[in-house]
Amino acid sequence: MDEVASVIPNRYRKLHTTRSWEFIGLPATAKRRLKGESNIIVGVFDTGVTPQSKSFKDDGLGPPPAKWKGSCHHFANFSGCNNKIIGARYFKLDKVPDPNDIMSPIDVHGHGTHTSSTLAGSMVPDASLFGLARGTARGAVPSSRVAMYKVCWATSGCSDIDILAAFEAAIIDGVDVISISIGGLTGGYTTDVISVGAFHAMRKGILTVASAGNDGPNLNTVANHAPWVLTVAASGIDREFRSKVLLGNGRTVSGIGVNAFDPKQKLYPLAMGVDTAKSSDTRESSRYCSEGSMDPRKVKGKLVYCQLGSWGVDSVVKELGGIGTIIESDQFLDSAPIFMAPATIVNSSIGKSMNSYMHSDRLPSAVIYKSQEVKIKAPFIASFSSRGPNPGTKHLLKPDIAAPGIDILASYTPMKSLTGLKGDTQYSEFTLMSGTSMSCPHVGGAAAYVKSFHPDWSPSAIKSAIMTTARSMSSKVDREAEFAYGAGQVNPMKARSPGLVYDMDDMAYIQFLCHEGYNSSSVSSLLRQQVNCSTLIPATGEDAINYPTMQLGLKSDQEPTIGIFRRRVTNVGQAKSVYNATIRAPKGVDITVQPMTLSFTRPMQKRSFKVVVKAKPLSNAIILSGSLTWKSSRHIVRSPIVIYDPKMNFRNCMFLLACTVSVISSTLAEQDIYVVHMDKTKVRSLDSNLGISKRWYEDVISSISADDSEEEQEEKPPQLLYVYEKSISGFSAKLSKKQLESLKQVDGFLTAVADEMLSLHTTHSPQFLGLKSGRGLWSGPNLTSDVIVGVIDTGIWPEHVSFHDSGMPPVPSRWKGKCEAGTKFAPSNCNRKIIGARIFPKGYEAAAGKINEKEDYRSPRDSQGHGTHTASTAAGNLVNGANLFGLAKGLAGGMSYGSRIAVYKACFMLGCSSSDVLAAIDQAVIDGVDVLSLSLGGLPKPFYVDNIAIAAFGAVQHGVFVSCSAGNSGPLNSSVGNAAPWIMTVAASSLDRSFPTTVKLGDGHVFKGASLYTGKPTMQLPLVYGRTAGGEGARFCTNGTLSSRLVKGKIVVCEKGINARAEKGEQVKIAGGAGMIMVNRVDEGDELYADAHVLPATSLGASAGIAIKNYINLTKTATASIRFEGTVYGNRAPIVAAFSSRGPSAAGLDIIKPDVTAPGVDILAAWPPNISPSMLKSDKRSVQFNILSGTSMSCPHVSGLAALLKSVHRDWSPAAIKSALMTTAYTLDKERTPIADAVSETSISATPFVFGSGHVDPERASDPGLIYDISTEDYLHYICRLNYNASQIALLLRENYTCPSHSFQSLGDLNYPSFAVLFDSNNQHLIQTFKRTVTNVGTPRSTYSVQVKTPYGVSVTVKPKILKFQKKGQKLRYKVRFVTRGKRSPGDSTFGSLTWISRTHIVRSPIAITWQ
């Protein structure tokens, strides 16, 4: 593994979603140590918590334990903590608001409330769901404390960076057990974030309990399978919920599900879904009762029989006027879904008889009765529960344990209906949920229960106690045996006193990893200290770990396999005790134990033993099960022993099928999309023999397919998506894990990085920037039409007036691009302005499915507006009288309106696949663009796994200037993306233009807001909010929450969050409201957003929102009016937007990022006429221009300015253009005061970590005096100083590269136009010296003197202090010496500047000092 280095990118994971405690033998009367239990703190990583739930009352609980170091604050909609919930935090490090969630620990999903109450909820008598599952709801440890770490969000899921941050916080806070019902993709044990976080928790004595996943019944799907994690499968308890269905012929059948509705008549007409089709075209989809497929006239008043295609058909049928739904499915029959209308699920055999009845009776009818609770045999493993064998290692049995996870009753959020479906009005304090998400907190609770009795036990000891005391389960019920249930069903009472435990420390796990083949580098990164596997004492035995279970993978199809397992147990039972071994060996397997008796004379005494397993090859079984049990007079300590064949394709073995060596299901192995990086020198040498590179890559793919076909007929062949030749060296493809392993053997392979979905970073600005027609950069000679701007975005609307080609000369002869035909786009849509248009959909479609051409165009045509807006901002024509509803009226034009545009559509409805973006960059370089503009990006990451950084480096090497948006994750520190030094990274700031409103309350108070609505002012109207406007959720004005009776004719106050801003106004309008006041949440401050609302509406800041809500609460007849003031100029500007992502860069503190700021707030630019300005489907308004905000808008400003500079200075390199824009940027606003940061209520000055070098000044940039140029060789030397290993450097450079001995002395020697200086906070009087070279591009004979604004805490010396140039193009060097004065705290930063001044030029560089 040493020759291949790869880093797993940030990923988004998914949630693995009361009689259960009695069923597993932990009744309310169980023995407890209440003092110890109340000292236990359980950390739950989930969707948040509902503090007002009865399950979290703190009656009888004292103050939090003294060891607790966590915190809990009041957040939006979060009432705070108590002595039960003692900590609550949320983690959203990308800072991108979730449209369906709230930036606080509050739970809008319900999942986190359910799991945390299952684990440690207080006792709540008489809990039920509609009377079902009635009883006392409680957690395993009702006296324990709960700390909630919200890492999962309603729309975006659970991000790796948030999960890792939560682990760090929980460890510091002092939790005892972590429960994480989250899963998703898994990596190696040293890179998967849950594995890494759990390892560091384990080192601090914290056990992590995690769900096994919901990808059953497939084998080889278990997740969270690191050896230091307790991995939990889901089992059923002895009840289920059934509904009786009476047919018109008198026959009764039974279905599964929770149906809370009593029928209002004896029978209802019954219709087949397929017979309700609107037309022959929808007949097939109506079989599944799909939305839009059925005729309401054929559905109204009937029960509809549907085959299961997707969840929610009960909502679809109800919306069409149907009475209810009978759903046919052979899946999901062991858990009861909750329905929002009368419904039930029946199996296909019942379905067949119902089908026969409906076709034999002229007027078929039926009725569904309310669900009842029935007794069933249990336990059994849920069909959805993920199975082994462990995909991470053949030596470790996973899952570890099973626990109840089907139809679990626990607390729920009041903020979401029971189903979350449209039209559902069912809300409840408790609900039923199923999933390994539900089984995980059962075992987390068991671990906390054991910990309360044994606070000094290690995580591995607690884990062992739970596993070795588990109740055995039957392979006759679950034929996958231990691959389904691990050691068995959890038994908390027995786990409290296990007798013996298999204990381990962190070094034992390190030895295991080394034995597994992990290299020293990856193990060191996990441990966070240097480890050399070759010098460690190797662990012995087949699996090299002291695990409570044993798993032997067969090594031969012909000969017996022998495995020797070495184990050591610790006596935690009676001081003097004797244990005798009992062996259960399956047929064809011999198991021996030496010694057969273990004698102990004192507590904590350790004894070792050896287990020898000899197994013949398997004939027709998935798994053979044996066991070793140690028995004393008081204790039974059982360890399963599993034998299997790791060469079998377990991914293809389906639940309840006889999976044998010779019979394999047709299920295909899962494939993922990878960007594969190859050594370009190897590719070149092979190209000379094979021809063009695409043919060589196709040969590589074909060879992998051939390897697969020899072993396995059913492997889906790899799919080649793109070949990259210019920007990077490699290709993207859809590959299975096995195919990827084969690919790693190919000569020239460097690494493969999983594809990721990037997000878009969503006119007076030329005048604001100082560009004037006929002068300076906008004079005729400088508006050369030979410069080509490539825009990678959502496409373009080619007919727009901004892209007409009137008066433009022929296309430059060097241009190699073309216009691709597609949906509603022909080559003739290009012209002399838009000279190229291509689409790159392969990666997106491989990940998200075929593009829905009803919503998007499978062509370069823009269906979202974003690409049209950015392209026109960069290089759109001058258009007189441009406006939006009369607002911002004036001359609209791109920064470089004479340039040509080349469009590369790589972004679609769900985002931008990085493999598509890479292909677009690569093609743009081949086509011959001069500037690339990318208003998109992902999370910060190291450059060698940042596909945009790698591709941009290749583009820059070919002389292409690359401009990228910084991201919209502000004001979070270190959120800036696209931070490679060869990329121009652009922050967003405001113009001096605004669209103000005035809100006047009935008590005379007046507040200023913002809106793009242009109608008449409202009268003084009644004002409503929250419960005075509707039901639960009305304060967010979400779909269906507002009451027409309460809202009609009134102004509604809506809080931001959950749904889109303009959508709130739509909901108010639907309910009959006369206006809307949208207020920021507290954490969003007072920055205002202007939106094109569909009714009189305005946004207000958080402080105004608080005042208005107080006014409503204290006044019986609250009123308000809204006045719209049009367009106002002359505001203080620029001010950096709060949403603009900030530094310091997480990818590297050695470069100040962002580089500059540019206009990005309320930008007017071109817009497709078929997309409304609010982007709501109900909004039928058509506009030619629209106003948007985001770093997506600031980026094309700089892209266009770079094109302007390129037209003036054709010989300048990308680094020279970048330097000119940075060193001439200004830091004082129009009022000559420092540029402010909108995130501060006091408008404090923005720092270089907020705006880089300052605000762009294009006219000055055209004549900068001096430039800091950077060659490819300079970047190579910089990369060599980044402490990347050889393979990581090869990724960036696309070939193996040996760093020269004369490389930079420090990272600070890169000839960058700014200075980022890092010091160790633990030392005083440190010295760093930076070297720089400037090139004279101004007056040939000129003298520059240095002026330093010294940052606090250092002294700065520049040598020489004067630079004298004799000619243009002359280069002079200087050194800057930074010396610390005293110690500073880690994380402190101070700022200053270094400026070279001549008689005609000022060349400024910011300085940022950071103490680490």
PDB file of C-alpha atoms in Angstrom, residues 13-17 43-46 111 115 119 151-152 158 163 167 177-186 192 194-195 198 207-216 221-226 228-235 382 384-388 390-391 398-406 434-445 463 483-484:
ATOM      1  CA  ARG A  13     -23.967  10.029   4.997  1.00  0.00           C
ATOM      2  CA  LYS A  14     -27.469   8.889   5.795  1.00  0.00           C
ATOM      3  CA  LEU A  15     -29.383   8.151   8.990  1.00  0.00           C
ATOM      4  CA  HIS A  16     -29.990   4.441   9.568  1.00  0.00           C
ATOM      5  CA  THR A  17     -33.547   4.838  10.476  1.00  0.00           C
ATOM      6  CA  GLY A  43     -23.457  11.603  23.528  1.00  0.00           C
ATOM      7  CA  VAL A  44     -25.879  11.227  20.624  1.00  0.00           C
ATOM      8  CA  PHE A  45     -24.863  12.222  17.071  1.00  0.00           C
ATOM      9  CA  ASP A  46     -28.062  12.764  15.148  1.00  0.00           C
ATOM     10  CA  HIS A 111     -34.872  10.983  14.254  1.00  0.00           C
ATOM     11  CA  THR A 115     -32.882   7.760  19.251  1.00  0.00           C
ATOM     12  CA  LEU A 119     -31.228   5.448  24.817  1.00  0.00           C
ATOM     13  CA  VAL A 151     -24.611  16.597  12.682  1.00  0.00           C
ATOM     14  CA  CYS A 152     -27.453  15.542  10.395  1.00  0.00           C
ATOM     15  CA  CYS A 158     -24.667  14.093   7.667  1.00  0.00           C
ATOM     16  CA  ILE A 163     -19.210  14.226  12.298  1.00  0.00           C
ATOM     17  CA  PHE A 167     -16.338  13.579  17.871  1.00  0.00           C
ATOM     18  CA  VAL A 177     -20.730   6.595  25.541  1.00  0.00           C
ATOM     19  CA  ILE A 178     -21.328   7.809  21.970  1.00  0.00           C
ATOM     20  CA  SER A 179     -24.329   6.562  20.005  1.00  0.00           C
ATOM     21  CA  ILE A 180     -24.200   7.227  16.270  1.00  0.00           C
ATOM     22  CA  SER A 181     -27.085   5.964  14.150  1.00  0.00           C
ATOM     23  CA  ILE A 182     -25.437   7.137  10.951  1.00  0.00           C
ATOM     24  CA  GLY A 183     -23.848   5.322   8.053  1.00  0.00           C
ATOM     25  CA  GLY A 184     -23.092   5.555   4.385  1.00  0.00           C
ATOM     26  CA  LEU A 185     -19.996   4.889   2.372  1.00  0.00           C
ATOM     27  CA  THR A 186     -17.168   3.363   4.321  1.00  0.00           C
ATOM     28  CA  ASP A 192     -13.364   6.630   7.450  1.00  0.00           C
ATOM     29  CA  ILE A 194     -16.603   7.451  12.047  1.00  0.00           C
ATOM     30  CA  SER A 195     -13.775   4.930  12.416  1.00  0.00           C
ATOM     31  CA  ALA A 198     -14.375   6.394  17.366  1.00  0.00           C
ATOM     32  CA  LEU A 207     -17.155   3.483  23.644  1.00  0.00           C
ATOM     33  CA  THR A 208     -18.764   4.269  20.283  1.00  0.00           C
ATOM     34  CA  VAL A 209     -21.892   2.305  19.413  1.00  0.00           C
ATOM     35  CA  ALA A 210     -22.952   2.512  15.758  1.00  0.00           C
ATOM     36  CA  SER A 211     -25.714   1.191  13.513  1.00  0.00           C
ATOM     37  CA  ALA A 212     -24.810  -1.594  11.074  1.00  0.00           C
ATOM     38  CA  GLY A 213     -26.761  -0.040   8.213  1.00  0.00           C
ATOM     39  CA  ASN A 214     -30.048  -0.613   6.389  1.00  0.00           C
ATOM     40  CA  ASP A 215     -28.721  -2.226   3.207  1.00  0.00           C
ATOM     41  CA  GLY A 216     -29.993  -5.722   3.995  1.00  0.00           C
ATOM     42  CA  THR A 221     -23.084  -4.571   3.328  1.00  0.00           C
ATOM     43  CA  VAL A 222     -22.442  -4.021   7.040  1.00  0.00           C
ATOM     44  CA  ALA A 223     -21.188  -0.508   7.816  1.00  0.00           C
ATOM     45  CA  ASN A 224     -19.287   1.012  10.755  1.00  0.00           C
ATOM     46  CA  HIS A 225     -17.238  -2.167  11.092  1.00  0.00           C
ATOM     47  CA  ALA A 226     -14.032  -0.930  12.744  1.00  0.00           C
ATOM     48  CA  TRP A 228     -13.143  -0.519  18.195  1.00  0.00           C
ATOM     49  CA  VAL A 229     -16.781   0.225  17.256  1.00  0.00           C
ATOM     50  CA  LEU A 230     -19.693  -1.799  18.638  1.00  0.00           C
ATOM     51  CA  THR A 231     -21.720  -2.507  15.482  1.00  0.00           C
ATOM     52  CA  VAL A 232     -25.445  -3.134  15.932  1.00  0.00           C
ATOM     53  CA  ALA A 233     -27.894  -5.058  13.731  1.00  0.00           C
ATOM     54  CA  ALA A 234     -31.668  -4.661  14.011  1.00  0.00           C
ATOM     55  CA  SER A 235     -34.038  -7.348  15.264  1.00  0.00           C
ATOM     56  CA  ALA A 382     -34.951  -7.320  10.134  1.00  0.00           C
ATOM     57  CA  PHE A 384     -33.343  -4.273   6.029  1.00  0.00           C
ATOM     58  CA  SER A 385     -30.542  -4.851   8.554  1.00  0.00           C
ATOM     59  CA  SER A 386     -27.145  -4.927   6.832  1.00  0.00           C
ATOM     60  CA  ARG A 387     -25.338  -8.239   6.811  1.00  0.00           C
ATOM     61  CA  GLY A 388     -21.766  -9.454   6.955  1.00  0.00           C
ATOM     62  CA  ASN A 390     -17.251  -7.640   6.972  1.00  0.00           C
ATOM     63  CA  PRO A 391     -16.184  -5.764   3.793  1.00  0.00           C
ATOM     64  CA  LYS A 398     -19.501  -8.008  11.947  1.00  0.00           C
ATOM     65  CA  PRO A 399     -22.103  -6.994  13.014  1.00  0.00           C
ATOM     66  CA  ASP A 400     -21.238  -7.525  16.681  1.00  0.00           C
ATOM     67  CA  ILE A 401     -24.676  -7.688  18.256  1.00  0.00           C
ATOM     68  CA  ALA A 402     -28.390  -7.389  17.504  1.00  0.00           C
ATOM     69  CA  ALA A 403     -31.023  -5.315  19.305  1.00  0.00           C
ATOM     70  CA  PRO A 404     -34.651  -4.273  18.733  1.00  0.00           C
ATOM     71  CA  GLY A 405     -34.995  -2.033  15.693  1.00  0.00           C
ATOM     72  CA  ILE A 406     -38.455  -2.723  14.266  1.00  0.00           C
ATOM     73  CA  SER A 434     -37.706   1.109  12.274  1.00  0.00           C
ATOM     74  CA  GLY A 435     -34.059   0.799  11.321  1.00  0.00           C
ATOM     75  CA  THR A 436     -30.655  -0.014  12.712  1.00  0.00           C
ATOM     76  CA  SER A 437     -30.908   3.616  13.832  1.00  0.00           C
ATOM     77  CA  MET A 438     -33.348   2.318  16.442  1.00  0.00           C
ATOM     78  CA  SER A 439     -31.310  -0.751  17.443  1.00  0.00           C
ATOM     79  CA  CYS A 440     -28.132   1.291  17.945  1.00  0.00           C
ATOM     80  CA  PRO A 441     -29.433   3.358  20.927  1.00  0.00           C
ATOM     81  CA  HIS A 442     -30.691   0.150  22.553  1.00  0.00           C
ATOM     82  CA  VAL A 443     -27.113  -1.106  22.699  1.00  0.00           C
ATOM     83  CA  GLY A 444     -25.832   2.384  23.515  1.00  0.00           C
ATOM     84  CA  GLY A 445     -28.199   2.298  26.487  1.00  0.00           C
ATOM     85  CA  LYS A 463     -18.047  -4.244  24.423  1.00  0.00           C
ATOM     86  CA  PHE A 483     -23.558 -12.471   9.447  1.00  0.00           C
ATOM     87  CA  ALA A 484     -27.040 -11.253  10.391  1.00  0.00           C
TER      88      ALA A 484
END
